[in-house]
């Protein structure tokens, strides 16, 4: 255990998920830890089925959620992955894992006042699922990339198109089979799984996420009538028992539920086991200040079981119950949510955690990178227009304004992330995309300000748009919290601020050079006039500038990485794949600079070499993470390999075509045509 | 003289610089992708970066680029027909050779022959910085030692295990339970060719040891039902396994040993180095010579730091509700001669003393329960050039920034002038 955790934070978080899954799936088929042998297929439903005589909310939502209610629930603090986050973030990434999209669009029928096709954002969807599970089970939210998964779990007749959406209802009867398959596949090393096995594991994970959300409020909606059992009535002092009553009287219940039981007592015992069978959300705030662990309902029961029920936890449970009572009445919902929210907020505030929760929700609401993307695209359209109608400086000015605007959005987003985490900008792979975008676009815009040739401007808007798309794609493919905690070795702000940012700037420079190289070669290949030498010389200079920038930051960053490694692992350089990747970039930059210095290459040659440099950067940035070895493989990238391959093939193609063009140019020069631009 | 001049010109040339850099790029790339399929990191380091020549297997390269070729796994038993690509070896210059050449080229071309003008000052400084960095690497290569020191809270020691060196320890049992220990280096094992033997002897021992069938990483298995040419000892045999990939885990090397005792039959045994879990060691193999008994062990070489460390408190802290490490730290007392000082060793904050550096490396035992007592593991590194790279980094950073900064401002000035000229032209 210890060793694996030292080097691979991912394994640690994987373990977390696995344990959650084991719980969820086991419970589905085996009841609680005490070992009922019920074989109800789905965990959440298992517990609600047991609680049939409760008058819990089932049915369909008819009135829209009050916006204030949604806001309160979004900002509800909950602990996951070792940090306190808004409920919104938790369900957001769960939705990514289940739905592979950011929002749920209801396909046909209109629901509670929303139009057909209206988007449900994550919290809204999660509330529907928590409060109206049976209804939500019919929403087609599960995205299957390959319908073979259903065939594998014995649902061959349920399959639709190869890639399609399914509702929980459509496959719930096959969940035991899914659980069996999952148990079999999840121990196979990720690299050795077949594509189908991988899909099964991902699907099972999505089901676990879903079950966790759909059963999150089971405890609050629990009601059991004990009117026909005098002993229980006496114990509880009321006819209808709620979860909080069980908590208060748990110890007495333990002694009471022995020997011959009345039917009601049997139901109660079974209900109790179901209740503690749900892993649930960790949203019961710790009451002692030095305590960091937020509890799930199971753990609250654990404590109550040993006579350590905390009054504040009981209060929180009762507030949830009040909320459950209010469901269906928008006004009462808001009232109850306010009380609950205030209690949790107070607990989070006491630890200085609430400001971050609210900040995080507003960060996601602001959608900085989405806005950035639109501005970059618009900027590119105007920049392209300015090339065709050079006389109208308005296009250029518009493009400049939009691209600067997009860049500002990106920078705002990055700054928000820094503030929320209290750390330098780059902590994970997702951050590198954002940071490279910010650095690359800023550098290009500065170059544009210096030379005003509109090349750097166009490149800036393209780069911004492509990287924003990449960021969105990665967030959805990775499906994990992008603001998660850092493992021990990374938790030193000095090194994060120096090594990580400088090395990432080196990557940015390589990608800039690649982009400029592509522009150069496409221009040459697709007949932008050879006489326009000025442009090519300008691009050549910019490529040189990008490489020079890259050498400065890449070299310093790489060596700083060694200095850091020397302080944390005791060696300056260990030939670990990520280190090698950074070194390869620096070596290639040095090759380019020396080749140019020696006169072996000129502009055209530099453009060709920068294409290859892009491939080297891509290998270091994404490729080595695919190898999955070494101390540095913190960033897990799944599904990235295809894009990487496409990038490499484009680069190879351009390189080859550009090289042929260079040879032809030289041949033409020798035969006495006008001198080539390069 | 002319020849010398030509040689110098060659060594100082751009062409050589570029060739070396390109080969370094290739070696680095290959040394990275082999880790994907066939090699542990330490093994890749030995074969690619600490070597003069690389013999590159073609199958691994083809497999990386998506060709469907069978790959021979080192140390595994016969794997049937592997096709032609697994037997092709392409010779390439190795890391050591390239580093040596690069250093030479850097000094000749980048420092000695370079024009010492003001405009080149930045480049010269950067080159000096890189030369210093290479020197740091050389010093590290020659002088550095690394090992592990594992201690429970309250324990005090100066002895650490050198993770790169194997030794044979022979313990002679004396009267009253005392033991006399002899150690002999067993480093020769690593370069032992299949079928050859390494003979180890010590003047005060009455027998010689022949070591053979060395395995970089191995497990001890029941011999039942196995088909092996290797001897079975007490029902067990050694089986080679793939060397470990993780840097912070150790191979468990093993070999067979034949004790040759003059005038007595040979005795054969298994030596298995079980230092992977740094608190524990395997039982020795016993050699009997007449009445006397000798315990023989293959183990990591034992060395000492010039001061003693006592662990007062060790904390392994996780993020709430997860198994993700947040912090490890050991509070230690250092006994340095008569002086007694307190230190805290934690992630990214090592202890530096007398040329030795102690890092918080890991902890154990593996699979410890929540109530088990934990031990802390320090990595021990002795390296004179410990802080040199940091200084080199500073020098290189200054040099490069100077050079390219000046160039950028020149470029900006020229562009502005050109633009002004264009506008004036347009106005006229």
PDB file of N, CA and C in Angstrom, chain A residues 267-330:
ATOM      1  N   UNK A 267     -39.399  -5.720   9.783  1.00  0.00           N
ATOM      2  CA  UNK A 267     -39.274  -4.689   8.742  1.00  0.00           C
ATOM      3  C   UNK A 267     -38.306  -3.603   9.198  1.00  0.00           C
ATOM      4  N   UNK A 268     -38.439  -3.249  10.467  1.00  0.00           N
ATOM      5  CA  UNK A 268     -37.574  -2.197  10.990  1.00  0.00           C
ATOM      6  C   UNK A 268     -36.101  -2.630  10.920  1.00  0.00           C
ATOM      7  N   UNK A 269     -35.836  -3.857  11.331  1.00  0.00           N
ATOM      8  CA  UNK A 269     -34.458  -4.355  11.287  1.00  0.00           C
ATOM      9  C   UNK A 269     -33.919  -4.354   9.875  1.00  0.00           C
ATOM     10  N   UNK A 270     -34.752  -4.806   8.956  1.00  0.00           N
ATOM     11  CA  UNK A 270     -34.311  -4.845   7.573  1.00  0.00           C
ATOM     12  C   UNK A 270     -34.064  -3.431   7.045  1.00  0.00           C
ATOM     13  N   UNK A 271     -34.975  -2.502   7.409  1.00  0.00           N
ATOM     14  CA  UNK A 271     -34.833  -1.115   6.960  1.00  0.00           C
ATOM     15  C   UNK A 271     -33.528  -0.518   7.473  1.00  0.00           C
ATOM     16  N   UNK A 272     -33.255  -0.852   8.716  1.00  0.00           N
ATOM     17  CA  UNK A 272     -32.052  -0.317   9.339  1.00  0.00           C
ATOM     18  C   UNK A 272     -30.814  -0.767   8.568  1.00  0.00           C
ATOM     19  N   UNK A 273     -30.818  -2.048   8.234  1.00  0.00           N
ATOM     20  CA  UNK A 273     -29.670  -2.568   7.492  1.00  0.00           C
ATOM     21  C   UNK A 273     -29.567  -1.908   6.115  1.00  0.00           C
ATOM     22  N   UNK A 274     -30.723  -1.661   5.497  1.00  0.00           N
ATOM     23  CA  UNK A 274     -30.677  -1.002   4.191  1.00  0.00           C
ATOM     24  C   UNK A 274     -30.128   0.409   4.308  1.00  0.00           C
ATOM     25  N   UNK A 275     -30.569   1.073   5.379  1.00  0.00           N
ATOM     26  CA  UNK A 275     -30.138   2.465   5.543  1.00  0.00           C
ATOM     27  C   UNK A 275     -28.625   2.560   5.682  1.00  0.00           C
ATOM     28  N   UNK A 276     -28.049   1.674   6.474  1.00  0.00           N
ATOM     29  CA  UNK A 276     -26.602   1.762   6.656  1.00  0.00           C
ATOM     30  C   UNK A 276     -25.872   1.075   5.503  1.00  0.00           C
ATOM     31  N   UNK A 277     -26.653   0.541   4.566  1.00  0.00           N
ATOM     32  CA  UNK A 277     -26.013  -0.093   3.417  1.00  0.00           C
ATOM     33  C   UNK A 277     -25.652   0.895   2.332  1.00  0.00           C
ATOM     34  N   UNK A 278     -26.212   2.094   2.363  1.00  0.00           N
ATOM     35  CA  UNK A 278     -25.910   3.076   1.322  1.00  0.00           C
ATOM     36  C   UNK A 278     -24.686   3.893   1.688  1.00  0.00           C
ATOM     37  N   UNK A 279     -23.674   3.859   0.848  1.00  0.00           N
ATOM     38  CA  UNK A 279     -22.484   4.655   1.133  1.00  0.00           C
ATOM     39  C   UNK A 279     -22.870   6.119   1.244  1.00  0.00           C
ATOM     40  N   UNK A 280     -23.648   6.589   0.287  1.00  0.00           N
ATOM     41  CA  UNK A 280     -24.182   7.944   0.372  1.00  0.00           C
ATOM     42  C   UNK A 280     -23.149   9.035   0.213  1.00  0.00           C
ATOM     43  N   UNK A 281     -23.633  10.242   0.412  1.00  0.00           N
ATOM     44  CA  UNK A 281     -22.766  11.414   0.276  1.00  0.00           C
ATOM     45  C   UNK A 281     -22.173  11.758   1.641  1.00  0.00           C
ATOM     46  N   UNK A 282     -20.981  12.293   1.610  1.00  0.00           N
ATOM     47  CA  UNK A 282     -20.364  12.716   2.867  1.00  0.00           C
ATOM     48  C   UNK A 282     -20.719  14.175   3.114  1.00  0.00           C
ATOM     49  N   UNK A 283     -21.957  14.363   3.573  1.00  0.00           N
ATOM     50  CA  UNK A 283     -22.398  15.752   3.752  1.00  0.00           C
ATOM     51  C   UNK A 283     -22.852  16.050   5.168  1.00  0.00           C
ATOM     52  N   UNK A 284     -22.446  15.221   6.119  1.00  0.00           N
ATOM     53  CA  UNK A 284     -22.709  15.560   7.519  1.00  0.00           C
ATOM     54  C   UNK A 284     -21.446  16.164   8.091  1.00  0.00           C
ATOM     55  N   UNK A 285     -21.523  17.463   8.343  1.00  0.00           N
ATOM     56  CA  UNK A 285     -20.321  18.218   8.699  1.00  0.00           C
ATOM     57  C   UNK A 285     -19.785  17.765  10.051  1.00  0.00           C
ATOM     58  N   UNK A 286     -18.471  17.651  10.167  1.00  0.00           N
ATOM     59  CA  UNK A 286     -17.891  17.298  11.455  1.00  0.00           C
ATOM     60  C   UNK A 286     -18.143  18.415  12.457  1.00  0.00           C
ATOM     61  N   UNK A 287     -18.260  18.039  13.720  1.00  0.00           N
ATOM     62  CA  UNK A 287     -18.601  19.062  14.704  1.00  0.00           C
ATOM     63  C   UNK A 287     -17.371  19.564  15.446  1.00  0.00           C
ATOM     64  N   UNK A 288     -16.389  18.689  15.638  1.00  0.00           N
ATOM     65  CA  UNK A 288     -15.153  19.151  16.279  1.00  0.00           C
ATOM     66  C   UNK A 288     -14.312  19.858  15.222  1.00  0.00           C
ATOM     67  N   UNK A 289     -13.679  20.959  15.617  1.00  0.00           N
ATOM     68  CA  UNK A 289     -12.925  21.733  14.633  1.00  0.00           C
ATOM     69  C   UNK A 289     -11.744  20.965  14.071  1.00  0.00           C
ATOM     70  N   UNK A 290     -11.107  20.144  14.942  1.00  0.00           N
ATOM     71  CA  UNK A 290      -9.907  19.457  14.449  1.00  0.00           C
ATOM     72  C   UNK A 290     -10.255  18.243  13.586  1.00  0.00           C
ATOM     73  N   UNK A 291     -11.521  17.893  13.595  1.00  0.00           N
ATOM     74  CA  UNK A 291     -11.941  16.757  12.783  1.00  0.00           C
ATOM     75  C   UNK A 291     -12.098  17.203  11.336  1.00  0.00           C
ATOM     76  N   UNK A 292     -11.600  16.412  10.409  1.00  0.00           N
ATOM     77  CA  UNK A 292     -11.656  16.831   9.017  1.00  0.00           C
ATOM     78  C   UNK A 292     -12.636  16.030   8.190  1.00  0.00           C
ATOM     79  N   UNK A 293     -12.995  14.872   8.716  1.00  0.00           N
ATOM     80  CA  UNK A 293     -13.791  13.940   7.944  1.00  0.00           C
ATOM     81  C   UNK A 293     -15.257  14.306   8.019  1.00  0.00           C
ATOM     82  N   UNK A 294     -15.870  14.556   6.833  1.00  0.00           N
ATOM     83  CA  UNK A 294     -17.320  14.727   6.804  1.00  0.00           C
ATOM     84  C   UNK A 294     -17.921  13.335   6.711  1.00  0.00           C
ATOM     85  N   UNK A 295     -19.026  13.149   7.427  1.00  0.00           N
ATOM     86  CA  UNK A 295     -19.566  11.792   7.541  1.00  0.00           C
ATOM     87  C   UNK A 295     -20.669  11.528   6.530  1.00  0.00           C
ATOM     88  N   UNK A 296     -20.816  10.268   6.208  1.00  0.00           N
ATOM     89  CA  UNK A 296     -21.982   9.823   5.454  1.00  0.00           C
ATOM     90  C   UNK A 296     -22.989   9.319   6.478  1.00  0.00           C
ATOM     91  N   UNK A 297     -24.193   9.039   6.013  1.00  0.00           N
ATOM     92  CA  UNK A 297     -25.221   8.582   6.945  1.00  0.00           C
ATOM     93  C   UNK A 297     -24.789   7.287   7.617  1.00  0.00           C
ATOM     94  N   UNK A 298     -24.036   6.462   6.881  1.00  0.00           N
ATOM     95  CA  UNK A 298     -23.557   5.198   7.457  1.00  0.00           C
ATOM     96  C   UNK A 298     -22.699   5.487   8.680  1.00  0.00           C
ATOM     97  N   UNK A 299     -21.812   6.454   8.543  1.00  0.00           N
ATOM     98  CA  UNK A 299     -20.901   6.756   9.651  1.00  0.00           C
ATOM     99  C   UNK A 299     -21.627   7.420  10.813  1.00  0.00           C
ATOM    100  N   UNK A 300     -22.670   8.199  10.481  1.00  0.00           N
ATOM    101  CA  UNK A 300     -23.479   8.768  11.557  1.00  0.00           C
ATOM    102  C   UNK A 300     -24.127   7.631  12.357  1.00  0.00           C
ATOM    103  N   UNK A 301     -24.626   6.622  11.643  1.00  0.00           N
ATOM    104  CA  UNK A 301     -25.193   5.449  12.318  1.00  0.00           C
ATOM    105  C   UNK A 301     -24.130   4.725  13.131  1.00  0.00           C
ATOM    106  N   UNK A 302     -22.937   4.598  12.547  1.00  0.00           N
ATOM    107  CA  UNK A 302     -21.846   3.940  13.263  1.00  0.00           C
ATOM    108  C   UNK A 302     -21.637   4.589  14.624  1.00  0.00           C
ATOM    109  N   UNK A 303     -21.591   5.915  14.609  1.00  0.00           N
ATOM    110  CA  UNK A 303     -21.343   6.632  15.867  1.00  0.00           C
ATOM    111  C   UNK A 303     -22.505   6.479  16.820  1.00  0.00           C
ATOM    112  N   UNK A 304     -23.720   6.585  16.265  1.00  0.00           N
ATOM    113  CA  UNK A 304     -24.895   6.424  17.122  1.00  0.00           C
ATOM    114  C   UNK A 304     -24.876   5.042  17.756  1.00  0.00           C
ATOM    115  N   UNK A 305     -24.400   4.059  16.997  1.00  0.00           N
ATOM    116  CA  UNK A 305     -24.375   2.684  17.474  1.00  0.00           C
ATOM    117  C   UNK A 305     -23.495   2.494  18.692  1.00  0.00           C
ATOM    118  N   UNK A 306     -22.465   3.334  18.813  1.00  0.00           N
ATOM    119  CA  UNK A 306     -21.606   3.213  19.995  1.00  0.00           C
ATOM    120  C   UNK A 306     -21.894   4.350  20.975  1.00  0.00           C
ATOM    121  N   UNK A 307     -23.086   4.906  20.876  1.00  0.00           N
ATOM    122  CA  UNK A 307     -23.511   5.919  21.834  1.00  0.00           C
ATOM    123  C   UNK A 307     -22.837   7.261  21.679  1.00  0.00           C
ATOM    124  N   UNK A 308     -22.296   7.520  20.469  1.00  0.00           N
ATOM    125  CA  UNK A 308     -21.607   8.794  20.282  1.00  0.00           C
ATOM    126  C   UNK A 308     -22.300   9.651  19.239  1.00  0.00           C
ATOM    127  N   UNK A 309     -23.614   9.577  19.213  1.00  0.00           N
ATOM    128  CA  UNK A 309     -24.349  10.407  18.266  1.00  0.00           C
ATOM    129  C   UNK A 309     -24.175  11.871  18.649  1.00  0.00           C
ATOM    130  N   UNK A 310     -23.730  12.641  17.696  1.00  0.00           N
ATOM    131  CA  UNK A 310     -23.505  14.057  17.956  1.00  0.00           C
ATOM    132  C   UNK A 310     -24.806  14.820  17.722  1.00  0.00           C
ATOM    133  N   UNK A 311     -25.208  15.674  18.678  1.00  0.00           N
ATOM    134  CA  UNK A 311     -26.474  16.405  18.486  1.00  0.00           C
ATOM    135  C   UNK A 311     -26.499  17.194  17.180  1.00  0.00           C
ATOM    136  N   UNK A 312     -25.344  17.718  16.765  1.00  0.00           N
ATOM    137  CA  UNK A 312     -25.346  18.497  15.526  1.00  0.00           C
ATOM    138  C   UNK A 312     -25.619  17.612  14.309  1.00  0.00           C
ATOM    139  N   UNK A 313     -25.084  16.406  14.348  1.00  0.00           N
ATOM    140  CA  UNK A 313     -25.387  15.478  13.256  1.00  0.00           C
ATOM    141  C   UNK A 313     -26.862  15.148  13.232  1.00  0.00           C
ATOM    142  N   UNK A 314     -27.407  14.928  14.420  1.00  0.00           N
ATOM    143  CA  UNK A 314     -28.837  14.624  14.511  1.00  0.00           C
ATOM    144  C   UNK A 314     -29.642  15.789  13.945  1.00  0.00           C
ATOM    145  N   UNK A 315     -29.214  16.978  14.289  1.00  0.00           N
ATOM    146  CA  UNK A 315     -29.897  18.172  13.797  1.00  0.00           C
ATOM    147  C   UNK A 315     -29.850  18.220  12.266  1.00  0.00           C
ATOM    148  N   UNK A 316     -28.682  17.891  11.717  1.00  0.00           N
ATOM    149  CA  UNK A 316     -28.564  17.908  10.258  1.00  0.00           C
ATOM    150  C   UNK A 316     -29.485  16.859   9.630  1.00  0.00           C
ATOM    151  N   UNK A 317     -29.538  15.684  10.250  1.00  0.00           N
ATOM    152  CA  UNK A 317     -30.431  14.643   9.719  1.00  0.00           C
ATOM    153  C   UNK A 317     -31.865  15.133   9.749  1.00  0.00           C
ATOM    154  N   UNK A 318     -32.240  15.774  10.843  1.00  0.00           N
ATOM    155  CA  UNK A 318     -33.621  16.254  10.952  1.00  0.00           C
ATOM    156  C   UNK A 318     -33.914  17.343   9.925  1.00  0.00           C
ATOM    157  N   UNK A 319     -32.912  18.158   9.633  1.00  0.00           N
ATOM    158  CA  UNK A 319     -33.128  19.205   8.625  1.00  0.00           C
ATOM    159  C   UNK A 319     -33.341  18.580   7.248  1.00  0.00           C
ATOM    160  N   UNK A 320     -32.588  17.499   6.996  1.00  0.00           N
ATOM    161  CA  UNK A 320     -32.807  16.787   5.725  1.00  0.00           C
ATOM    162  C   UNK A 320     -34.220  16.208   5.684  1.00  0.00           C
ATOM    163  N   UNK A 321     -34.665  15.708   6.826  1.00  0.00           N
ATOM    164  CA  UNK A 321     -36.010  15.130   6.863  1.00  0.00           C
ATOM    165  C   UNK A 321     -37.069  16.202   6.622  1.00  0.00           C
ATOM    166  N   UNK A 322     -36.818  17.366   7.184  1.00  0.00           N
ATOM    167  CA  UNK A 322     -37.750  18.468   6.954  1.00  0.00           C
ATOM    168  C   UNK A 322     -37.783  18.817   5.472  1.00  0.00           C
ATOM    169  N   UNK A 323     -36.622  18.760   4.868  1.00  0.00           N
ATOM    170  CA  UNK A 323     -36.557  19.038   3.436  1.00  0.00           C
ATOM    171  C   UNK A 323     -37.347  17.989   2.664  1.00  0.00           C
ATOM    172  N   UNK A 324     -37.159  16.734   3.058  1.00  0.00           N
ATOM    173  CA  UNK A 324     -37.882  15.656   2.368  1.00  0.00           C
ATOM    174  C   UNK A 324     -39.393  15.851   2.502  1.00  0.00           C
ATOM    175  N   UNK A 325     -39.813  16.324   3.683  1.00  0.00           N
ATOM    176  CA  UNK A 325     -41.239  16.564   3.868  1.00  0.00           C
ATOM    177  C   UNK A 325     -41.761  17.651   2.944  1.00  0.00           C
ATOM    178  N   UNK A 326     -40.869  18.565   2.600  1.00  0.00           N
ATOM    179  CA  UNK A 326     -41.302  19.733   1.838  1.00  0.00           C
ATOM    180  C   UNK A 326     -41.364  19.474   0.339  1.00  0.00           C
ATOM    181  N   UNK A 327     -40.787  18.376  -0.116  1.00  0.00           N
ATOM    182  CA  UNK A 327     -40.711  18.161  -1.567  1.00  0.00           C
ATOM    183  C   UNK A 327     -42.086  18.187  -2.196  1.00  0.00           C
ATOM    184  N   UNK A 328     -42.197  18.895  -3.267  1.00  0.00           N
ATOM    185  CA  UNK A 328     -43.461  19.028  -3.960  1.00  0.00           C
ATOM    186  C   UNK A 328     -44.068  20.407  -3.772  1.00  0.00           C
ATOM    187  N   UNK A 329     -43.662  21.086  -2.707  1.00  0.00           N
ATOM    188  CA  UNK A 329     -44.186  22.424  -2.451  1.00  0.00           C
ATOM    189  C   UNK A 329     -43.027  23.421  -2.557  1.00  0.00           C
ATOM    190  N   UNK A 330     -42.899  24.120  -3.676  1.00  0.00           N
ATOM    191  CA  UNK A 330     -41.708  24.951  -3.925  1.00  0.00           C
ATOM    192  C   UNK A 330     -41.384  25.909  -2.787  1.00  0.00           C
TER     193      UNK A 330
END
